[in-house]
Amino acid sequence: MKNESLVLGRFLLFFMTIALVLFGGNPLVTHAATTAPDTTSPRSITIHAISGEASSQNQLGDNNGSELSTIGQQLLENIRFNAVKVQPIAGQSPVTINPNDPSTYNVVGSVISGTTDSNGTAVLPIGASDANDGYYLVRQATQSGGITTISPFIVQMPYDDTSTNPDGTWVYDVNVYPKLAGSGSKGSDKLIDLGDGTQTNKQSSVFAGGDVTWNLVTVFSPSMRAIQEGSPSPTTVYGSFLLTDQLSDNLVYESISFDVGLQSTTDNTVSAVTSLNFISGTDYTLNTTNNQLTLTLTDAGIDKVLAILPTPVNANQQPVFIPNVTTSVVSDFEYGQIGNSYSTEITNAFGVDLSVSSSNGATPVYPPGSTATPTTTPEVYLGSVQIKKIDSISNSPLAGATFKIALTSEDASANRFIQQDAQGNLYAPGDVPSGLATNDYEATTDAGGIAEFNGLRLTDFTEAGNGTNISQANTTYYLMETVAPTGYGIIGEPIEVQASIDPGTVMSEVENILSGSEIQLPFTGGSGFIIVLLVAGTAIVLAFLIRRKPAKDA
């Protein structure tokens, strides 16, 4: 009877399937034995946590318990697994045990735990005695919103696979390779927006000295934090977040704020935006040395982001974290484009790289006259008005003409001009901060007759035409001449001019007429002609008298 039971048991084990559970895959890792296992070899379960999409089977290797030399997929660290010895209840067998149904088995041992290291590997030591041999229920003990929890599975310990061990030797270190679907999204290169309220994503314009906010949108995964079961209490593991933004020398850092939201993966628009009440030094640190912004989130900051991070409502959305960096344009910037880009070093709690960066690591400033077109790197751009003052007849340049500039013809006529403070910052007439002393923005022609108004705000060209040509940013301004060149009449009405990112292409010539009072023209019957006649007549009389005197003497 005993021999019959032994034969039956071996026959049953021979037909047990060896599998790894990968999101609903086969729950049993076991195999038939052809010889008895020894009683002294150390037993262990080695788990290799792999980042991969959900599938019914793990296609890595032959699922035979052996260690793979090459995996070729992202391995996940900081994932805790528990294993406990179980026995089938009456009426069940190792094949029919349901790992998700405790009513199909009894727990007969203590929990053995292990956490994956930087190589994604966790070793669960079972022991060196055959008293520990049997079936072990393995369960993921780390929970995170960004990593899919695998289904529990059963491993036979020790384990034999005749396909790799034809001599019937047992495998005492059983290697398993569960796949966990994790957030690996790295976003795109179109993740920066300008906070100008236009939702045009890439370009905007301000006056010199004006503020512009760069919305540095970056993917933020719930897997930035993981909670591991443990005794006496769970432990929390965090990822790391570092953002670097090297500002152009033409930008000055002013402030930072933070939002979270949902970004569409189809058109990059952001919705469900919620502000974060971040506290410097507690939730984040920010270094601004040498105009380079280095932002680091603390564990408390990660907690605060995750607490209000919205959940996507469809497959085309991803949760994002948005540092809003406000800068000002230096007051002496004349015209051109100023780019800004950033990079990140983001690793989630499982060691997966989620870093994202804009398409251009530099912060380009396109020089005056550049024909460069906008790229995916966000830019703020400013323009200039250039005029040439000339004589209306000779076209020769005129120095010394002073002009003031206005936004509209009505403003120019009413003497409401663009304002400039002592530092050179420019303001629209209604935008001057209360209490700030300013003067009308004016320029005077030089010896070549040239006057320039730099640092001017241009049209948001992405809202004009098809939004692909920066020449569409050209903006109409109006000049009023307040001082004319010496001897010339003043122009008493607004002069329409064009501001451009390349002002040399739209330079305006302004003609002045020389005042008639400055040129003394002779006229018939005038006093000048009478004087000439008198002088001539006197000379004739004197000559006649001189000629007659010798005749009398004779």
Coordinates of C-alpha atoms in Angstrom, one line a residue:
M1 CA 0.0 0.0 0.0
K2 CA 2.9 2.3 0.9
N3 CA 4.6 1.7 -2.5
E4 CA 1.3 2.3 -4.3
S5 CA 0.9 5.7 -2.6
L6 CA 4.5 6.6 -3.5
V7 CA 3.9 5.7 -7.1
L8 CA 0.7 7.7 -7.1
G9 CA 2.3 10.7 -5.6
R10 CA 5.2 10.7 -8.1
F11 CA 2.7 10.3 -10.9
L12 CA 0.8 13.3 -9.6
L13 CA 3.9 15.5 -9.3
F14 CA 5.0 14.5 -12.8
F15 CA 1.9 16.2 -14.2
M16 CA 2.2 19.4 -12.2
T17 CA 2.7 22.5 -14.3
I18 CA 5.7 24.9 -13.7
A19 CA 4.7 28.5 -14.1
L20 CA 5.1 32.0 -12.8
V21 CA 2.1 34.2 -12.1
L22 CA 2.2 37.3 -14.2
F23 CA -1.1 39.1 -13.9
G24 CA -3.3 36.0 -13.8
G25 CA -0.8 33.5 -15.1
N26 CA -0.4 30.0 -13.8
P27 CA -0.2 30.1 -10.0
L28 CA 2.0 27.1 -9.4
V29 CA 5.8 26.7 -9.7
T30 CA 6.5 23.0 -9.2
H31 CA 7.8 19.9 -10.9
A32 CA 8.1 16.1 -10.7
A33 CA 11.0 14.6 -8.7
T34 CA 12.8 11.5 -9.9
T35 CA 15.1 11.2 -6.9
A36 CA 14.7 12.2 -3.3
P37 CA 16.1 15.7 -2.4
D38 CA 19.0 15.9 0.0
T39 CA 18.5 17.0 3.6
T40 CA 21.3 19.6 3.9
S41 CA 21.4 21.9 0.9
P42 CA 20.2 25.5 1.6
R43 CA 16.8 26.2 0.1
S44 CA 15.7 29.6 -1.2
I45 CA 13.4 31.4 -3.6
T46 CA 15.1 34.1 -5.6
I47 CA 12.7 36.7 -7.1
H48 CA 13.6 38.9 -10.0
A49 CA 11.0 41.7 -10.2
I50 CA 10.7 42.9 -13.8
S51 CA 8.9 46.0 -15.2
G52 CA 6.7 44.8 -18.1
E53 CA 3.2 45.1 -19.5
A54 CA 0.5 42.8 -18.1
S55 CA 0.4 39.4 -19.8
S56 CA -0.8 36.0 -19.1
Q57 CA 2.6 34.4 -19.3
N58 CA 6.2 35.3 -18.5
Q59 CA 8.1 34.7 -21.7
L60 CA 11.5 35.0 -20.1
G61 CA 13.4 31.7 -20.3
D62 CA 11.8 28.3 -19.8
N63 CA 10.2 28.9 -16.4
N64 CA 12.3 26.1 -15.0
G65 CA 13.7 27.7 -11.9
S66 CA 17.1 28.4 -13.3
E67 CA 18.7 31.8 -13.2
L68 CA 18.8 33.7 -16.5
S69 CA 22.0 35.3 -17.7
T70 CA 20.3 38.0 -19.7
I71 CA 16.9 39.6 -18.9
G72 CA 17.0 42.8 -21.1
Q73 CA 14.2 44.5 -19.2
Q74 CA 14.0 47.1 -16.4
L75 CA 14.4 45.5 -13.0
L76 CA 12.5 46.9 -10.0
E77 CA 14.0 47.6 -6.6
N78 CA 12.4 48.1 -3.2
I79 CA 9.6 45.6 -3.8
R80 CA 9.0 43.4 -0.8
F81 CA 7.8 39.8 -1.2
N82 CA 6.5 37.4 1.5
A83 CA 6.5 33.6 1.3
V84 CA 4.8 31.2 3.7
K85 CA 4.5 27.4 3.6
V86 CA 1.0 26.1 2.9
Q87 CA -0.8 22.7 2.6
P88 CA -3.8 21.9 0.6
I89 CA -6.9 21.3 2.6
A90 CA -8.8 18.1 2.3
G91 CA -10.2 17.7 -1.2
Q92 CA -7.5 20.1 -2.7
S93 CA -4.1 19.3 -4.2
P94 CA -1.1 21.5 -5.0
V95 CA -2.5 21.8 -8.5
T96 CA -5.9 22.9 -7.4
I97 CA -4.9 25.4 -4.7
N98 CA -6.1 28.9 -5.5
P99 CA -3.5 31.3 -4.2
N100 CA -6.2 34.0 -4.0
D101 CA -8.5 31.8 -1.9
P102 CA -7.3 31.1 1.6
S103 CA -10.1 28.5 2.0
T104 CA -8.2 26.2 -0.3
Y105 CA -5.1 25.9 1.8
N106 CA -3.8 26.0 5.4
V107 CA -0.8 28.1 6.5
V108 CA 1.7 25.8 8.3
G109 CA 4.8 28.0 8.6
S110 CA 6.1 31.5 9.4
V111 CA 6.4 34.3 6.9
I112 CA 9.7 34.7 5.1
S113 CA 10.4 38.1 3.6
G114 CA 12.8 39.7 1.2
T115 CA 13.1 43.1 -0.7
T116 CA 14.5 43.5 -4.1
D117 CA 17.8 45.3 -4.3
S118 CA 19.2 47.6 -6.9
N119 CA 19.4 44.6 -9.3
G120 CA 15.7 43.9 -8.8
T121 CA 16.5 40.7 -6.9
A122 CA 15.2 39.4 -3.5
V123 CA 16.3 36.2 -1.9
L124 CA 13.9 34.5 0.5
P125 CA 15.8 31.9 2.5
I126 CA 13.7 28.8 3.2
G127 CA 16.3 26.9 5.2
A128 CA 18.7 24.0 4.9
S129 CA 16.5 21.2 6.2
D130 CA 14.1 19.0 4.3
A131 CA 11.7 19.8 7.1
N132 CA 11.1 23.0 5.2
D133 CA 10.3 21.3 1.9
G134 CA 6.9 21.8 0.5
Y135 CA 4.7 24.4 -1.2
Y136 CA 5.1 28.1 -0.6
L137 CA 2.6 30.9 -1.3
V138 CA 4.5 34.0 -2.6
R139 CA 2.8 37.4 -2.4
Q140 CA 3.8 40.9 -3.2
A141 CA 3.9 42.9 0.0
T142 CA 4.7 46.3 -1.5
Q143 CA 1.7 48.4 -2.6
S144 CA 1.9 51.4 -4.9
G145 CA -0.5 53.2 -7.1
G146 CA 2.1 53.2 -9.9
I147 CA 3.0 49.5 -9.9
T148 CA 0.5 46.8 -10.6
T149 CA 0.4 44.2 -7.8
I150 CA 1.0 40.7 -9.2
S151 CA -1.3 37.8 -8.2
P152 CA 0.0 35.5 -5.5
F153 CA 1.6 32.2 -6.8
I154 CA 2.8 28.9 -5.5
V155 CA 6.4 27.6 -5.6
Q156 CA 7.4 24.0 -4.9
M157 CA 10.6 23.8 -2.8
P158 CA 12.9 22.2 -3.8
Y159 CA 12.2 21.9 -7.4
D160 CA 13.3 19.6 -10.3
D161 CA 13.0 20.0 -14.0
T162 CA 14.1 17.0 -16.1
S163 CA 14.4 19.2 -19.2
T164 CA 17.4 20.9 -17.7
N165 CA 18.4 18.3 -15.1
P166 CA 17.9 14.9 -16.8
D167 CA 19.7 13.2 -14.0
G168 CA 16.9 14.1 -11.7
T169 CA 18.9 16.5 -9.5
W170 CA 16.9 19.1 -7.6
V171 CA 17.1 22.9 -7.8
Y172 CA 17.4 24.3 -4.3
D173 CA 17.5 28.0 -5.3
V174 CA 14.3 28.5 -7.4
N175 CA 14.4 31.6 -9.6
V176 CA 11.1 33.3 -10.5
Y177 CA 10.6 36.3 -12.7
P178 CA 7.3 38.1 -12.1
K179 CA 6.4 41.0 -14.3
L180 CA 5.0 44.2 -12.7
A181 CA 3.5 46.8 -15.0
G182 CA 4.9 50.2 -13.8
S183 CA 4.6 53.8 -14.9
G184 CA 7.4 54.2 -17.3
S185 CA 6.1 57.3 -19.1
K186 CA 8.7 59.9 -19.8
G187 CA 6.4 62.4 -21.4
S188 CA 7.5 64.2 -24.6
D189 CA 9.6 67.2 -25.6
K190 CA 6.5 69.4 -25.6
L191 CA 6.1 69.6 -21.9
I192 CA 6.8 73.3 -21.2
D193 CA 4.2 76.0 -21.4
L194 CA 4.3 79.7 -20.8
G195 CA 2.0 81.1 -18.2
D196 CA 0.6 83.8 -20.4
G197 CA -3.0 82.7 -20.3
T198 CA -3.0 82.0 -24.1
Q199 CA -2.6 78.3 -23.9
T200 CA -0.3 78.5 -26.9
N201 CA 2.3 76.4 -25.2
K202 CA 5.5 77.6 -26.8
Q203 CA 5.9 81.3 -27.4
S204 CA 5.0 84.6 -25.8
S205 CA 6.1 88.2 -25.6
V206 CA 6.5 90.8 -22.9
F207 CA 8.1 94.3 -22.4
A208 CA 11.7 94.4 -21.3
G209 CA 11.7 94.0 -17.5
G210 CA 8.4 92.1 -17.8
D211 CA 7.6 88.8 -16.1
V212 CA 7.1 85.5 -17.9
T213 CA 6.2 82.2 -16.2
W214 CA 7.6 79.0 -17.5
N215 CA 5.3 76.0 -16.6
L216 CA 7.7 73.0 -16.4
V217 CA 5.3 70.2 -16.9
T218 CA 6.7 66.8 -15.9
V219 CA 5.2 63.3 -15.5
F220 CA 4.7 62.3 -11.8
S221 CA 3.9 58.7 -11.2
P222 CA 2.1 57.3 -8.1
S223 CA 5.0 54.9 -8.0
M224 CA 7.1 57.7 -6.5
R225 CA 6.1 56.1 -3.2
A226 CA 5.7 52.5 -2.1
I227 CA 4.4 51.1 1.1
Q228 CA 5.9 47.8 2.3
E229 CA 4.2 45.5 4.7
G230 CA 6.3 44.8 7.8
S231 CA 6.4 44.3 11.5
P232 CA 5.7 46.0 13.7
S233 CA 4.4 48.5 11.2
P234 CA 4.6 49.2 7.4
T235 CA 7.6 51.1 6.0
T236 CA 7.5 53.6 3.2
V237 CA 10.0 53.9 0.4
Y238 CA 10.3 57.0 -1.8
G239 CA 11.7 57.8 -5.2
S240 CA 13.7 60.9 -6.0
F241 CA 13.0 64.0 -8.0
L242 CA 15.5 66.6 -9.2
L243 CA 14.8 69.3 -11.8
T244 CA 17.5 71.5 -13.3
D245 CA 16.7 74.7 -15.3
Q246 CA 19.7 76.7 -16.5
L247 CA 18.2 80.1 -17.2
S248 CA 19.5 82.4 -19.9
D249 CA 21.6 85.4 -18.8
N250 CA 18.7 87.5 -20.2
L251 CA 16.3 86.1 -17.6
V252 CA 16.2 86.8 -13.9
Y253 CA 14.6 84.4 -11.5
E254 CA 11.8 85.9 -9.6
S255 CA 9.6 83.2 -7.9
I256 CA 8.3 79.7 -8.1
S257 CA 4.9 78.0 -7.5
F258 CA 3.5 74.5 -8.0
D259 CA 0.5 72.8 -9.5
V260 CA -0.6 69.3 -10.4
G261 CA -2.9 68.3 -13.2
L262 CA -3.8 65.9 -16.0
Q263 CA -2.0 66.2 -19.3
S264 CA -3.4 64.9 -22.6
T265 CA -1.0 62.6 -24.3
T266 CA -2.5 63.5 -27.7
D267 CA -2.2 67.3 -27.7
N268 CA -0.3 68.1 -24.4
T269 CA -3.1 70.3 -23.0
V270 CA -3.3 70.3 -19.2
S271 CA -6.6 70.1 -17.3
A272 CA -7.8 69.5 -13.7
V273 CA -5.1 71.9 -12.5
T274 CA -4.8 72.2 -8.7
S275 CA -2.4 74.5 -6.8
L276 CA 0.0 73.0 -4.3
N277 CA 0.8 74.7 -1.0
F278 CA 4.5 73.9 -1.0
I279 CA 6.7 75.1 1.8
S280 CA 10.4 75.8 1.0
G281 CA 12.7 73.7 3.1
T282 CA 10.0 71.3 4.1
D283 CA 8.5 70.1 0.8
Y284 CA 11.3 71.2 -1.5
T285 CA 14.7 72.9 -1.8
L286 CA 15.6 75.3 -4.5
N287 CA 19.1 76.6 -5.4
T288 CA 19.5 79.5 -7.8
T289 CA 23.3 79.8 -7.9
N290 CA 24.7 81.2 -11.2
N291 CA 21.2 81.5 -12.6
Q292 CA 20.8 77.7 -12.6
L293 CA 17.7 76.5 -10.8
T294 CA 18.0 73.1 -9.0
L295 CA 14.8 71.9 -7.5
T296 CA 14.7 68.8 -5.2
L297 CA 11.6 67.3 -3.7
T298 CA 11.7 65.9 -0.1
D299 CA 9.7 62.9 1.0
A300 CA 7.2 65.2 2.5
G301 CA 6.9 67.0 -0.8
I302 CA 6.3 63.7 -2.7
D303 CA 3.6 62.9 -0.1
K304 CA 2.0 66.3 -0.7
V305 CA 2.0 65.8 -4.5
L306 CA 0.5 62.3 -4.3
A307 CA -2.1 63.5 -1.9
I308 CA -3.8 65.6 -4.5
L309 CA -2.5 64.1 -7.8
P310 CA -5.5 63.6 -10.0
T311 CA -6.4 60.2 -11.4
P312 CA -6.6 59.9 -15.2
V313 CA -10.1 59.4 -16.4
N314 CA -9.0 57.8 -19.7
A315 CA -6.0 56.1 -21.3
N316 CA -5.0 59.4 -23.0
Q317 CA -4.2 61.2 -19.8
Q318 CA -1.3 61.2 -17.4
P319 CA -0.8 62.9 -14.0
V320 CA 1.7 65.7 -14.0
F321 CA 3.6 67.9 -11.5
I322 CA 4.1 71.5 -12.6
P323 CA 6.7 73.8 -11.2
N324 CA 5.9 77.3 -12.4
V325 CA 9.1 79.3 -12.6
T326 CA 8.5 83.1 -13.0
T327 CA 11.4 85.1 -14.5
S328 CA 11.8 88.7 -15.7
V329 CA 13.5 89.7 -18.9
V330 CA 16.5 91.9 -18.3
S331 CA 15.7 95.6 -18.9
D332 CA 18.5 96.1 -21.5
F333 CA 17.4 93.2 -23.7
E334 CA 16.8 94.8 -27.1
Y335 CA 15.1 92.3 -29.4
G336 CA 15.2 88.7 -30.3
Q337 CA 14.1 85.4 -28.8
I338 CA 15.1 83.9 -25.4
G339 CA 14.6 80.2 -25.0
N340 CA 14.3 78.1 -21.8
S341 CA 14.6 74.4 -21.3
Y342 CA 15.1 72.0 -18.5
S343 CA 16.0 68.5 -17.5
T344 CA 15.1 66.1 -14.7
E345 CA 16.4 63.1 -12.9
I346 CA 13.4 61.2 -11.6
T347 CA 13.6 57.7 -10.2
N348 CA 10.5 56.1 -8.7
A349 CA 10.4 54.0 -5.5
F350 CA 11.3 50.9 -7.6
G351 CA 14.3 52.3 -9.3
V352 CA 12.7 53.0 -12.7
D353 CA 14.0 56.1 -14.5
L354 CA 11.1 58.4 -15.3
S355 CA 13.3 61.4 -16.3
V356 CA 12.0 63.9 -18.8
S357 CA 13.6 66.9 -20.5
S358 CA 12.7 69.4 -23.1
S359 CA 14.0 68.9 -26.7
N360 CA 16.9 71.3 -26.4
G361 CA 19.3 71.3 -23.4
A362 CA 20.5 74.8 -24.2
T363 CA 18.8 78.1 -23.6
P364 CA 19.3 79.8 -27.0
V365 CA 19.1 83.5 -27.6
Y366 CA 18.6 84.2 -31.3
P367 CA 20.7 87.2 -32.3
P368 CA 19.2 90.3 -33.9
G369 CA 18.5 89.6 -37.5
S370 CA 18.4 85.9 -37.0
T371 CA 16.1 84.0 -39.3
A372 CA 15.7 81.1 -36.8
T373 CA 12.2 79.8 -36.5
P374 CA 10.6 78.8 -33.2
T375 CA 11.4 75.2 -32.1
T376 CA 9.8 73.0 -29.5
T377 CA 11.9 74.8 -26.9
P378 CA 9.6 77.6 -25.4
E379 CA 10.7 81.1 -26.1
V380 CA 9.8 84.6 -25.1
Y381 CA 10.5 87.2 -27.7
L382 CA 10.8 91.0 -27.8
G383 CA 10.9 93.5 -30.7
S384 CA 12.2 96.9 -31.6
V385 CA 11.1 100.0 -33.6
Q386 CA 13.7 101.7 -35.7
I387 CA 13.2 104.9 -37.6
K388 CA 15.4 107.1 -39.7
K389 CA 14.8 110.9 -39.7
I390 CA 15.5 112.6 -43.0
D391 CA 15.2 115.9 -44.7
S392 CA 12.2 115.9 -47.0
I393 CA 14.1 117.4 -49.9
S394 CA 17.7 116.1 -49.7
N395 CA 17.0 112.9 -47.8
S396 CA 20.0 113.7 -45.6
P397 CA 19.8 112.3 -42.1
L398 CA 18.7 114.6 -39.3
A399 CA 20.0 114.4 -35.7
G400 CA 18.3 115.8 -32.6
A401 CA 14.6 114.7 -33.3
T402 CA 13.0 113.3 -30.1
F403 CA 10.0 110.9 -30.2
K404 CA 7.8 109.2 -27.7
I405 CA 6.0 105.9 -28.3
A406 CA 2.4 104.8 -27.6
L407 CA 0.4 101.7 -28.0
T408 CA -2.4 103.3 -30.0
S409 CA -3.0 106.4 -32.2
E410 CA -5.5 107.6 -29.6
D411 CA -2.9 107.2 -26.8
A412 CA -0.3 109.1 -28.8
S413 CA -2.7 112.0 -29.5
A414 CA -3.6 112.1 -25.8
N415 CA 0.0 112.0 -24.6
R416 CA -0.4 108.5 -23.0
F417 CA 2.9 107.0 -23.7
I418 CA 4.7 103.7 -22.7
Q419 CA 6.5 104.3 -19.4
Q420 CA 10.1 103.5 -18.4
D421 CA 11.4 103.4 -14.9
A422 CA 14.9 104.3 -13.6
Q423 CA 16.1 100.7 -14.3
G424 CA 14.9 100.7 -17.9
N425 CA 11.9 98.5 -17.3
L426 CA 9.0 99.2 -19.6
Y427 CA 5.3 99.4 -18.8
A428 CA 2.0 99.9 -20.6
P429 CA 0.4 103.2 -19.4
G430 CA -2.1 101.3 -17.2
D431 CA 0.3 98.7 -15.8
V432 CA 2.7 100.9 -13.8
P433 CA 2.9 99.6 -10.3
S434 CA 1.5 102.0 -7.7
G435 CA 4.0 104.4 -6.4
L436 CA 6.7 103.7 -9.0
A437 CA 8.3 106.7 -10.6
T438 CA 8.4 106.5 -14.4
N439 CA 8.9 108.7 -17.4
D440 CA 7.6 108.6 -20.9
Y441 CA 9.7 106.3 -23.1
E442 CA 11.5 108.4 -25.6
A443 CA 14.4 108.2 -28.1
T444 CA 16.4 110.9 -30.0
T445 CA 17.9 110.5 -33.4
D446 CA 21.7 110.3 -33.6
A447 CA 24.0 111.7 -36.2
G448 CA 22.8 109.1 -38.7
G449 CA 19.2 110.1 -38.1
I450 CA 18.5 106.8 -36.3
A451 CA 16.3 106.4 -33.2
E452 CA 15.4 103.0 -31.6
F453 CA 12.8 101.9 -29.2
N454 CA 13.9 98.5 -27.9
G455 CA 12.4 95.9 -25.6
L456 CA 8.9 96.1 -27.0
R457 CA 6.2 93.6 -26.6
L458 CA 5.0 92.0 -29.8
T459 CA 1.9 90.2 -30.9
D460 CA 1.4 86.6 -29.9
F461 CA 2.0 85.3 -33.4
T462 CA 0.7 81.8 -32.5
E463 CA -2.7 83.4 -32.4
A464 CA -2.3 85.2 -35.7
G465 CA -2.6 83.5 -39.1
N466 CA -1.4 79.9 -39.0
G467 CA 1.0 80.6 -36.1
T468 CA 4.1 79.3 -37.9
N469 CA 5.9 82.4 -39.0
I470 CA 7.3 84.7 -36.4
S471 CA 7.1 87.7 -38.8
Q472 CA 3.4 87.6 -37.8
A473 CA 4.5 88.9 -34.4
N474 CA 5.1 92.4 -36.0
T475 CA 3.2 94.9 -33.9
T476 CA 1.9 98.4 -34.7
Y477 CA 3.0 101.3 -32.5
Y478 CA 2.6 105.0 -32.8
L479 CA 5.2 107.8 -32.4
M480 CA 4.8 111.5 -31.5
E481 CA 7.6 113.9 -32.3
T482 CA 8.1 116.1 -29.3
V483 CA 11.3 117.9 -30.4
A484 CA 12.2 118.6 -34.0
P485 CA 15.7 119.1 -35.4
T486 CA 16.9 122.7 -35.3
G487 CA 15.3 124.7 -38.1
Y488 CA 12.7 122.0 -38.9
G489 CA 9.0 122.0 -38.3
I490 CA 7.6 119.5 -35.8
I491 CA 5.2 116.7 -37.0
G492 CA 2.0 117.2 -35.1
E493 CA 0.2 113.9 -35.6
P494 CA 0.8 110.3 -34.7
I495 CA 3.3 108.4 -36.9
E496 CA 2.5 104.7 -37.4
V497 CA 5.5 102.4 -37.2
Q498 CA 6.1 98.6 -37.0
A499 CA 7.9 96.8 -34.1
S500 CA 9.6 93.6 -35.2
I501 CA 11.9 90.9 -33.9
D502 CA 14.1 91.9 -36.8
P503 CA 13.6 95.7 -36.9
G504 CA 16.0 96.3 -39.8
T505 CA 13.4 94.8 -42.1
V506 CA 10.7 97.2 -41.2
M507 CA 12.6 100.5 -40.6
S508 CA 10.5 103.6 -41.1
E509 CA 11.7 106.8 -42.6
V510 CA 10.3 110.0 -41.1
E511 CA 10.6 113.2 -43.2
N512 CA 10.8 116.7 -41.8
I513 CA 10.5 119.9 -43.7
L514 CA 12.9 122.7 -43.1
S515 CA 11.1 125.8 -41.7
G516 CA 10.7 128.7 -44.2
S517 CA 11.8 131.2 -41.6
E518 CA 15.3 129.7 -41.6
I519 CA 16.0 130.6 -45.3
Q520 CA 16.1 134.5 -46.3
L521 CA 15.0 134.8 -49.9
P522 CA 15.2 138.2 -51.7
F523 CA 12.1 139.5 -53.4
T524 CA 11.3 142.3 -56.1
G525 CA 10.7 145.8 -54.6
G526 CA 12.2 144.8 -51.4
S527 CA 14.6 146.9 -49.3
G528 CA 17.5 144.9 -50.4
F529 CA 17.1 146.0 -54.1
I530 CA 16.7 149.7 -53.1
I531 CA 20.0 149.6 -51.2
V532 CA 21.7 148.2 -54.2
L533 CA 20.3 150.9 -56.4
L534 CA 21.3 153.6 -53.9
V535 CA 24.8 152.4 -53.7
A536 CA 25.1 152.1 -57.5
G537 CA 23.6 155.6 -58.0
T538 CA 26.0 157.1 -55.5
A539 CA 29.0 155.5 -57.3
I540 CA 27.9 156.9 -60.7
V541 CA 27.5 160.5 -59.3
L542 CA 30.9 160.4 -57.6
A543 CA 32.5 159.1 -60.8
F544 CA 30.9 161.9 -62.8
L545 CA 32.0 164.7 -60.4
I546 CA 35.5 163.3 -60.4
R547 CA 35.7 163.4 -64.2
R548 CA 34.4 167.1 -64.4
K549 CA 36.8 168.6 -61.8
P550 CA 39.9 168.5 -64.1
A551 CA 37.9 170.2 -66.8
K552 CA 37.2 173.3 -64.7
D553 CA 40.8 173.6 -63.7
A554 CA 41.8 173.7 -67.3

